Each structure stands twice: as structure tokens, then as C-alpha cells.
Amino acid sequence: MINPYKEIREVLLMKPNTWLITGVAGFIGSNLLEALLNLNQHVVGLDNFSTGTIENLDDVRNSLYEVKWQNFKFIEGDIRNLEDCRTACDGVDYVLHQAAIGSVTRSIEDPIYTNENNITGFLNMLIAARDAKVKRFVYASSSSVYGNHPALPKMEGMTGKPLSPYAVTKYVNELYADVFMRIYGLKMIGLRYFNVFGPRQDPNSSYAAVIPKWFSALLHGEPLYINGDGETTRDFCFIDNVIQANILSACVRNENALGHIYNIAFSEQNTLNQLFYLIRDEVVKHKAGVAGPEPIYREFRAGDIRYSLADISKAKELLGYYPKYSLRDGIGKAAEWYIVKLSKKHLSQ
């Protein structure tokens, strides 16, 4: 069987291109940076450190030979500033747009700030990429776009009413992307991420994703909370699957694949209760002496989708996307990073 992702990586290793990653100091952005530098690519990174960290960039540098790190150019800038976007897009072949305020909770608390980053910043990037004549523009959308639509699995053609300002911004991104491809010819692909997790995901933010937050709580003997009854389901997607989707989207040769939105997930439904026990088992396995507590259940969180499961058949067919890591595989692969990093951080405080 032909493996499109393997073929593309082999081509990239022999033929360096220039990529721009916005939000490069963030969780997803820094993992994309590491993957591309390991493929001998030249990378420009844009970030204002509103959610990303210099520690993430240092972590990438420490994982690479210095000669590969020299292929990275960092620009401290803001996507809300059009000139920063123009500077970052200059001479770039492919844009991987990850920069955003990615929290449902934060968008409910401060919708103006979310709108400025996720819509105005997105439009600035589209204009800069259009004028720089980039080959492809791949951007992060979100499963939150499905809103209150009840059907499972989620298929790209269905959307309900958004449940948060964050979801509204991601839907607007998709509308803008469609217009820019049809009117200006900017070659676009949007990726609806489903609950991405992996190394470098920050557990310390008040808006932290559930997996690093639970690792941290278990390691440090802190209370661990589940919103609702624990039977809420998610389609968790390990970061390596997301890296695959971005690289495939930027390099796919099938012109019919352009101008579409794709679900990026593993296509497996897991409850929060199942997730809790997976994480607890990994912590107990790696950290002798850590007892396994039970979670504390509390009210459902405003803006949360109750059940989620992605249909990824469209991404398989048009992009050649075949995710390698299930939730269990990903937790096992990420556990050592979480445990080592979070234990060090706790000792240093």
C-alpha cells in the first residue's frame, strides 16, 4: 500500500522549502517546528508569546543538532499587526497558521480579545499570504464549529449553532478562507482539530487542556476535577497525527483536495472517565509511590460539546491521512515527557 505521508517526507528531505508557522512557540506550533527542521526544511516562526513560551522553543532546540536549528528564523510579532504578517510571509512557500486564542472558556470571558486574534489576525494573515503569493495556506480550525449539531460521527458538511465565541471565530475563519480561495486564488486547506494532545501542552494555564492538567494533578497530589458525570466523550488526537495532516495538506498533489475543510482526529470515541484511568495508570506505572486517587465530579462547563466523534474518511480519501496514534498509544508515548517535565517544574517552584 502506498504511504503518501512517507513519500512526501522523503521528497522534503531532499528538497528544502521555506515554511511559516504562526504560533510557533505554542504547543502545536513547536511540534510542527521540530518535525519540519528534522526534515531539513527552512522555517520562519511568528509568535508574540501570549500563550506560547520561550521554553517550548528551547525544548525544540535541545532536541536537534545545531545545524538543523540554524534553519529556523524567529520573528517576535503579532498577527493583529498586518506588517508583522507581511514580514513573516516574505519569501515563504507554505504557511501553517496555528496562532489563535484557543480556549472556549477564555472566549466566553473575553470575546473581544478572542475576536481580535482569531478573526482580525486571521484576515491579516490571509492578506499577507495572498500578497506574498505563497503556494499553500493551511490553517487550524476546530471541532467546536459543529456546535450543537447532534449527529455522530461528525462529517464536514454538518454544522450546528456555535456554543461559544471561540467556535464563532473558527467558523468565520472557514468562511474567509473559502472566499479568499474563490476570489484571489489563494490555495487553502482547513483542518478541524479534535482535542489535540501531546508534549509541550501547558498544564499551568487557567485554560489548560484536560490531559496535561490531569497529569499535573496526579503527579502533585492535587484535586482532579471532571466537569459533569465523566461520560462526556471526545475524539482525542495525538500531536503526531496533527503534524501528518499539516504536512500532507501543504504538499498534497491532488488539486481536488484544495479548498476543503478536513476533520483531523483518530476517529475513536473515549469518555472522560476512560481518559482519567488511562492517565492514572501511566502515572502509577512511571512514578513509584504515587497513589491513584479518584476524580471529583462537578458541574458541566458552559460552552462544552457533550459528545464528539469525527468521521475522517474525507481526509483519508483526498489527503492520504491515516492517523497512527490512538488515545492509548498517544498517552503512552507522551507520558514520559509529561512526567519528567512536570516533576522538574514542580521541584523548581
Tab-separated table of C-alpha atoms in Angstrom:
chain	number	residue	atom	x	y	z
A	1	MET	CA	0.000	0.000	0.000
A	2	ILE	CA	1.278	3.461	-0.930
A	3	ASN	CA	2.005	5.672	2.070
A	4	PRO	CA	1.546	9.306	0.936
A	5	TYR	CA	2.991	10.747	4.146
A	6	LYS	CA	6.143	8.647	3.864
A	7	GLU	CA	6.578	9.654	0.216
A	8	ILE	CA	6.176	13.368	0.984
A	9	ARG	CA	8.697	13.217	3.832
A	10	GLU	CA	11.226	11.528	1.560
A	11	VAL	CA	10.778	14.281	-1.028
A	12	LEU	CA	11.096	17.032	1.595
A	13	LEU	CA	14.315	15.558	2.959
A	14	MET	CA	15.855	16.006	-0.481
A	15	LYS	CA	14.225	19.333	-1.348
A	16	PRO	CA	14.145	22.066	1.322
A	17	ASN	CA	11.317	24.613	1.201
A	18	THR	CA	10.548	27.626	3.367
A	19	TRP	CA	7.646	27.332	5.790
A	20	LEU	CA	5.986	29.852	8.068
A	21	ILE	CA	4.475	28.627	11.320
A	22	THR	CA	2.384	31.181	13.188
A	23	GLY	CA	2.073	30.469	16.890
A	24	VAL	CA	5.410	28.673	16.626
A	25	ALA	CA	6.118	28.888	20.384
A	26	GLY	CA	2.862	27.172	21.248
A	27	PHE	CA	2.142	23.511	21.803
A	28	ILE	CA	1.165	22.592	18.243
A	29	GLY	CA	3.428	25.156	16.583
A	30	SER	CA	6.591	23.990	18.361
A	31	ASN	CA	5.895	20.357	17.480
A	32	LEU	CA	5.433	21.320	13.823
A	33	LEU	CA	8.708	23.254	14.018
A	34	GLU	CA	10.597	20.233	15.341
A	35	ALA	CA	9.147	17.950	12.665
A	36	LEU	CA	9.967	20.305	9.788
A	37	LEU	CA	13.505	21.037	10.968
A	38	ASN	CA	14.102	17.295	11.201
A	39	LEU	CA	13.030	17.116	7.547
A	40	ASN	CA	15.776	19.645	6.658
A	41	GLN	CA	13.250	22.400	5.949
A	42	HIS	CA	13.746	26.137	6.453
A	43	VAL	CA	11.240	27.545	8.925
A	44	VAL	CA	10.151	31.059	9.837
A	45	GLY	CA	8.254	31.291	13.103
A	46	LEU	CA	5.969	34.095	14.275
A	47	ASP	CA	4.774	34.435	17.866
A	48	ASN	CA	4.014	37.129	20.436
A	49	PHE	CA	4.218	34.764	23.454
A	50	SER	CA	0.640	35.453	24.509
A	51	THR	CA	0.179	31.714	25.029
A	52	GLY	CA	3.392	30.194	23.648
A	53	THR	CA	6.642	30.116	25.615
A	54	ILE	CA	10.357	30.505	25.010
A	55	GLU	CA	10.739	27.203	26.901
A	56	ASN	CA	8.962	25.409	24.047
A	57	LEU	CA	11.437	26.806	21.544
A	58	ASP	CA	14.342	25.900	23.821
A	59	ASP	CA	12.933	22.395	24.091
A	60	VAL	CA	12.937	22.071	20.295
A	61	ARG	CA	16.483	23.403	20.069
A	62	ASN	CA	17.690	20.922	22.660
A	63	SER	CA	16.160	18.043	20.708
A	64	LEU	CA	18.027	18.880	17.468
A	65	TYR	CA	21.521	19.054	16.085
A	66	GLU	CA	22.603	22.697	15.982
A	67	VAL	CA	22.956	22.588	12.186
A	68	LYS	CA	19.222	21.906	11.890
A	69	TRP	CA	18.356	24.675	14.356
A	70	GLN	CA	20.216	27.145	12.139
A	71	ASN	CA	17.435	26.686	9.564
A	72	PHE	CA	14.985	28.423	11.907
A	73	LYS	CA	14.315	32.170	11.907
A	74	PHE	CA	12.163	33.534	14.715
A	75	ILE	CA	10.138	36.749	14.481
A	76	GLU	CA	8.582	38.104	17.653
A	77	GLY	CA	5.445	39.692	16.293
A	78	ASP	CA	1.672	39.760	16.430
A	79	ILE	CA	-0.839	38.575	13.838
A	80	ARG	CA	-3.016	41.533	14.815
A	81	ASN	CA	-0.353	43.691	13.156
A	82	LEU	CA	-0.546	43.400	9.359
A	83	GLU	CA	3.074	44.484	8.884
A	84	ASP	CA	4.291	41.679	11.143
A	85	CYS	CA	2.309	39.243	8.994
A	86	ARG	CA	3.815	40.671	5.794
A	87	THR	CA	7.336	40.393	7.190
A	88	ALA	CA	6.748	36.793	8.218
A	89	CYS	CA	5.260	35.768	4.828
A	90	ASP	CA	8.066	37.263	2.749
A	91	GLY	CA	9.735	34.527	0.668
A	92	VAL	CA	7.648	31.729	2.175
A	93	ASP	CA	6.380	28.680	0.244
A	94	TYR	CA	3.936	27.233	2.766
A	95	VAL	CA	2.025	28.771	5.668
A	96	LEU	CA	0.866	26.673	8.619
A	97	HIS	CA	-1.368	29.065	10.552
A	98	GLN	CA	-1.711	27.895	14.155
A	99	ALA	CA	-1.788	31.202	16.044
A	100	ALA	CA	-5.043	31.755	17.915
A	101	ILE	CA	-6.570	32.199	21.327
A	102	GLY	CA	-7.654	28.604	21.614
A	103	SER	CA	-9.763	28.477	24.758
A	104	VAL	CA	-13.562	28.182	24.877
A	105	THR	CA	-13.559	29.456	28.462
A	106	ARG	CA	-11.372	32.456	27.672
A	107	SER	CA	-13.546	33.363	24.679
A	108	ILE	CA	-16.613	33.452	26.931
A	109	GLU	CA	-14.795	35.658	29.442
A	110	ASP	CA	-13.237	37.972	26.827
A	111	PRO	CA	-14.861	37.666	23.386
A	112	ILE	CA	-13.273	40.889	22.087
A	113	TYR	CA	-9.723	39.647	22.649
A	114	THR	CA	-10.574	36.312	21.035
A	115	ASN	CA	-12.124	38.079	18.045
A	116	GLU	CA	-9.094	40.361	17.584
A	117	ASN	CA	-6.719	37.400	17.423
A	118	ASN	CA	-8.811	34.740	15.749
A	119	ILE	CA	-10.641	36.835	13.149
A	120	THR	CA	-8.723	40.091	12.614
A	121	GLY	CA	-5.404	38.247	12.978
A	122	PHE	CA	-6.575	35.536	10.599
A	123	LEU	CA	-7.634	38.099	7.980
A	124	ASN	CA	-4.261	39.839	8.273
A	125	MET	CA	-2.530	36.532	7.607
A	126	LEU	CA	-4.708	35.828	4.573
A	127	ILE	CA	-3.889	39.226	3.085
A	128	ALA	CA	-0.166	38.859	3.759
A	129	ALA	CA	-0.080	35.326	2.330
A	130	ARG	CA	-2.067	36.383	-0.739
A	131	ASP	CA	0.249	39.283	-1.470
A	132	ALA	CA	3.352	37.120	-0.899
A	133	LYS	CA	1.951	34.561	-3.367
A	134	VAL	CA	2.525	31.581	-1.062
A	135	LYS	CA	1.922	28.124	-2.555
A	136	ARG	CA	-0.394	26.860	0.178
A	137	PHE	CA	-2.122	28.225	3.262
A	138	VAL	CA	-3.055	25.558	5.817
A	139	TYR	CA	-4.915	26.745	8.894
A	140	ALA	CA	-6.172	25.346	12.180
A	141	SER	CA	-9.916	25.216	12.557
A	142	SER	CA	-11.727	23.342	15.312
A	143	SER	CA	-14.306	20.664	16.029
A	144	SER	CA	-16.120	23.360	18.030
A	145	VAL	CA	-17.556	24.512	14.675
A	146	TYR	CA	-20.004	21.585	14.899
A	147	GLY	CA	-21.679	23.307	17.838
A	148	ASN	CA	-24.918	21.713	18.979
A	149	HIS	CA	-25.420	19.524	15.907
A	150	PRO	CA	-26.459	16.161	17.413
A	151	ALA	CA	-25.360	13.712	14.697
A	152	LEU	CA	-22.399	11.355	15.207
A	153	PRO	CA	-19.897	10.899	13.732
A	154	LYS	CA	-19.235	14.499	12.751
A	155	MET	CA	-18.947	14.959	8.996
A	156	GLU	CA	-17.550	18.130	7.433
A	157	GLY	CA	-20.811	19.164	5.764
A	158	MET	CA	-22.783	19.414	9.006
A	159	THR	CA	-22.685	22.290	11.473
A	160	GLY	CA	-24.985	23.384	14.262
A	161	LYS	CA	-25.232	26.558	16.278
A	162	PRO	CA	-21.881	27.575	17.847
A	163	LEU	CA	-21.724	27.194	21.619
A	164	SER	CA	-19.004	29.789	22.293
A	165	PRO	CA	-17.390	32.919	20.813
A	166	TYR	CA	-14.348	30.738	20.076
A	167	ALA	CA	-16.459	28.464	17.894
A	168	VAL	CA	-17.835	31.508	16.058
A	169	THR	CA	-14.307	32.718	15.258
A	170	LYS	CA	-13.274	29.356	13.824
A	171	TYR	CA	-16.361	29.189	11.644
A	172	VAL	CA	-15.655	32.707	10.370
A	173	ASN	CA	-12.092	31.584	9.539
A	174	GLU	CA	-13.523	28.864	7.321
A	175	LEU	CA	-15.813	31.343	5.550
A	176	TYR	CA	-12.963	33.805	4.949
A	177	ALA	CA	-10.695	31.028	3.657
A	178	ASP	CA	-13.328	29.921	1.168
A	179	VAL	CA	-13.761	33.491	-0.107
A	180	PHE	CA	-10.002	34.061	-0.454
A	181	MET	CA	-9.587	30.897	-2.498
A	182	ARG	CA	-12.503	31.654	-4.803
A	183	ILE	CA	-11.782	35.362	-5.300
A	184	TYR	CA	-7.992	35.591	-5.013
A	185	GLY	CA	-6.886	32.051	-5.859
A	186	LEU	CA	-5.100	31.537	-2.520
A	187	LYS	CA	-4.779	27.765	-2.201
A	188	MET	CA	-6.339	26.873	1.136
A	189	ILE	CA	-6.918	23.851	3.346
A	190	GLY	CA	-8.594	24.000	6.771
A	191	LEU	CA	-8.083	21.389	9.476
A	192	ARG	CA	-10.752	20.880	12.124
A	193	TYR	CA	-8.699	19.625	15.056
A	194	PHE	CA	-10.336	17.326	17.599
A	195	ASN	CA	-8.834	17.566	21.106
A	196	VAL	CA	-5.148	17.550	20.284
A	197	PHE	CA	-2.714	16.444	23.000
A	198	GLY	CA	0.970	15.691	23.424
A	199	PRO	CA	4.322	17.031	24.660
A	200	ARG	CA	4.634	20.774	25.374
A	201	GLN	CA	0.976	21.234	26.241
A	202	ASP	CA	0.885	23.646	29.188
A	203	PRO	CA	-0.831	22.333	32.351
A	204	ASN	CA	-0.336	25.552	34.307
A	205	SER	CA	-2.586	27.903	32.369
A	206	SER	CA	-6.039	28.528	33.813
A	207	TYR	CA	-7.272	27.479	30.367
A	208	ALA	CA	-5.160	24.318	30.195
A	209	ALA	CA	-6.344	21.294	28.251
A	210	VAL	CA	-7.564	18.380	30.312
A	211	ILE	CA	-4.735	15.878	29.662
A	212	PRO	CA	-1.732	17.925	30.901
A	213	LYS	CA	-3.845	19.314	33.738
A	214	TRP	CA	-4.702	15.813	34.937
A	215	PHE	CA	-1.117	14.588	34.633
A	216	SER	CA	-0.033	17.549	36.750
A	217	ALA	CA	-2.723	16.994	39.395
A	218	LEU	CA	-1.908	13.289	39.763
A	219	LEU	CA	1.833	13.900	39.971
A	220	HIS	CA	1.494	16.583	42.624
A	221	GLY	CA	-1.295	15.072	44.714
A	222	GLU	CA	-3.755	17.841	43.829
A	223	PRO	CA	-7.533	17.504	43.423
A	224	LEU	CA	-8.548	16.293	39.980
A	225	TYR	CA	-11.872	17.536	38.634
A	226	ILE	CA	-14.156	16.178	35.921
A	227	ASN	CA	-16.793	18.510	34.530
A	228	GLY	CA	-20.123	16.676	34.526
A	229	ASP	CA	-20.597	12.936	35.022
A	230	GLY	CA	-17.488	11.813	33.155
A	231	GLU	CA	-19.488	10.254	30.322
A	232	THR	CA	-18.840	13.205	28.023
A	233	THR	CA	-16.942	11.843	25.027
A	234	ARG	CA	-14.084	13.221	22.973
A	235	ASP	CA	-12.135	12.099	19.930
A	236	PHE	CA	-8.609	12.694	21.229
A	237	CYS	CA	-5.907	13.279	18.626
A	238	PHE	CA	-2.200	12.827	19.359
A	239	ILE	CA	0.089	15.603	18.100
A	240	ASP	CA	1.922	13.346	15.614
A	241	ASN	CA	-1.360	12.813	13.765
A	242	VAL	CA	-1.769	16.603	13.507
A	243	ILE	CA	1.775	17.014	12.176
A	244	GLN	CA	0.989	14.435	9.494
A	245	ALA	CA	-2.196	16.293	8.499
A	246	ASN	CA	-0.427	19.654	8.187
A	247	ILE	CA	2.434	18.340	6.059
A	248	LEU	CA	0.076	16.355	3.828
A	249	SER	CA	-2.150	19.409	3.368
A	250	ALA	CA	0.738	21.661	2.391
A	251	CYS	CA	2.208	19.180	-0.077
A	252	VAL	CA	-0.751	17.202	-1.455
A	253	ARG	CA	-0.573	16.991	-5.249
A	254	ASN	CA	-4.274	16.339	-5.792
A	255	GLU	CA	-5.740	19.716	-6.798
A	256	ASN	CA	-9.211	18.406	-5.876
A	257	ALA	CA	-8.058	18.313	-2.246
A	258	LEU	CA	-7.718	22.108	-2.110
A	259	GLY	CA	-10.385	24.443	-0.799
A	260	HIS	CA	-11.764	21.919	1.674
A	261	ILE	CA	-12.153	21.511	5.423
A	262	TYR	CA	-10.989	18.221	6.972
A	263	ASN	CA	-11.625	16.544	10.298
A	264	ILE	CA	-8.300	15.733	11.954
A	265	ALA	CA	-8.767	13.122	14.658
A	266	PHE	CA	-8.233	9.425	15.292
A	267	SER	CA	-11.953	8.634	14.843
A	268	GLU	CA	-12.358	6.938	18.206
A	269	GLN	CA	-14.758	7.910	20.973
A	270	ASN	CA	-13.489	7.952	24.577
A	271	THR	CA	-15.227	9.144	27.729
A	272	LEU	CA	-13.533	11.428	30.236
A	273	ASN	CA	-13.759	8.600	32.759
A	274	GLN	CA	-11.818	6.313	30.404
A	275	LEU	CA	-9.256	9.057	29.870
A	276	PHE	CA	-8.807	9.523	33.611
A	277	TYR	CA	-7.961	5.872	34.221
A	278	LEU	CA	-5.569	5.757	31.258
A	279	ILE	CA	-3.650	8.726	32.656
A	280	ARG	CA	-3.733	7.436	36.223
A	281	ASP	CA	-2.353	4.054	35.121
A	282	GLU	CA	0.536	5.731	33.273
A	283	VAL	CA	1.433	7.919	36.252
A	284	VAL	CA	1.374	4.954	38.642
A	285	LYS	CA	3.491	2.923	36.197
A	286	HIS	CA	6.161	5.614	35.789
A	287	LYS	CA	6.161	7.174	39.248
A	288	ALA	CA	6.633	4.783	42.142
A	289	GLY	CA	4.798	5.800	45.267
A	290	VAL	CA	2.100	7.847	43.557
A	291	ALA	CA	-1.256	6.603	44.769
A	292	GLY	CA	-4.198	6.598	42.396
A	293	PRO	CA	-6.920	8.944	43.688
A	294	GLU	CA	-10.468	9.152	42.362
A	295	PRO	CA	-11.701	12.216	40.462
A	296	ILE	CA	-14.043	14.869	41.857
A	297	TYR	CA	-17.127	15.480	39.724
A	298	ARG	CA	-18.562	18.973	39.358
A	299	GLU	CA	-20.967	20.939	37.151
A	300	PHE	CA	-20.804	20.763	33.371
A	301	ARG	CA	-18.809	23.634	31.847
A	302	ALA	CA	-20.569	26.273	29.749
A	303	GLY	CA	-19.889	26.027	26.017
A	304	ASP	CA	-18.759	22.387	26.059
A	305	ILE	CA	-19.982	19.890	23.475
A	306	ARG	CA	-21.423	16.769	25.118
A	307	TYR	CA	-20.376	14.096	22.620
A	308	SER	CA	-17.765	14.174	19.893
A	309	LEU	CA	-16.572	11.695	17.261
A	310	ALA	CA	-15.027	12.523	13.895
A	311	ASP	CA	-15.564	10.932	10.520
A	312	ILE	CA	-12.106	11.145	8.885
A	313	SER	CA	-12.961	9.417	5.610
A	314	LYS	CA	-12.669	12.656	3.621
A	315	ALA	CA	-9.138	13.320	4.898
A	316	LYS	CA	-8.177	9.718	4.132
A	317	GLU	CA	-9.544	9.894	0.600
A	318	LEU	CA	-8.275	13.319	-0.511
A	319	LEU	CA	-5.179	13.877	1.641
A	320	GLY	CA	-3.986	10.335	2.279
A	321	TYR	CA	-4.305	10.972	6.040
A	322	TYR	CA	-4.006	7.816	8.127
A	323	PRO	CA	-3.510	8.647	11.823
A	324	LYS	CA	-1.042	6.353	13.531
A	325	TYR	CA	-1.686	7.028	17.219
A	326	SER	CA	-4.857	6.243	19.183
A	327	LEU	CA	-5.538	7.856	22.566
A	328	ARG	CA	-3.944	4.907	24.364
A	329	ASP	CA	-0.899	4.960	22.066
A	330	GLY	CA	-0.529	8.719	22.403
A	331	ILE	CA	-0.857	8.747	26.191
A	332	GLY	CA	1.806	6.055	26.398
A	333	LYS	CA	4.109	7.988	24.080
A	334	ALA	CA	3.570	11.335	25.834
A	335	ALA	CA	3.532	10.120	29.435
A	336	GLU	CA	7.289	10.163	29.950
A	337	TRP	CA	7.538	13.756	28.678
A	338	TYR	CA	4.704	14.937	30.929
A	339	ILE	CA	6.058	13.152	33.979
A	340	VAL	CA	9.677	14.292	33.565
A	341	LYS	CA	8.840	17.899	32.680
A	342	LEU	CA	6.065	18.399	35.196
A	343	SER	CA	8.072	16.813	38.014
A	344	LYS	CA	11.042	19.121	37.261
A	345	LYS	CA	8.806	22.164	37.139
A	346	HIS	CA	7.247	21.294	40.474
A	347	LEU	CA	10.660	20.819	42.114
A	348	SER	CA	11.873	24.181	40.814
A	349	GLN	CA	8.923	26.080	42.305
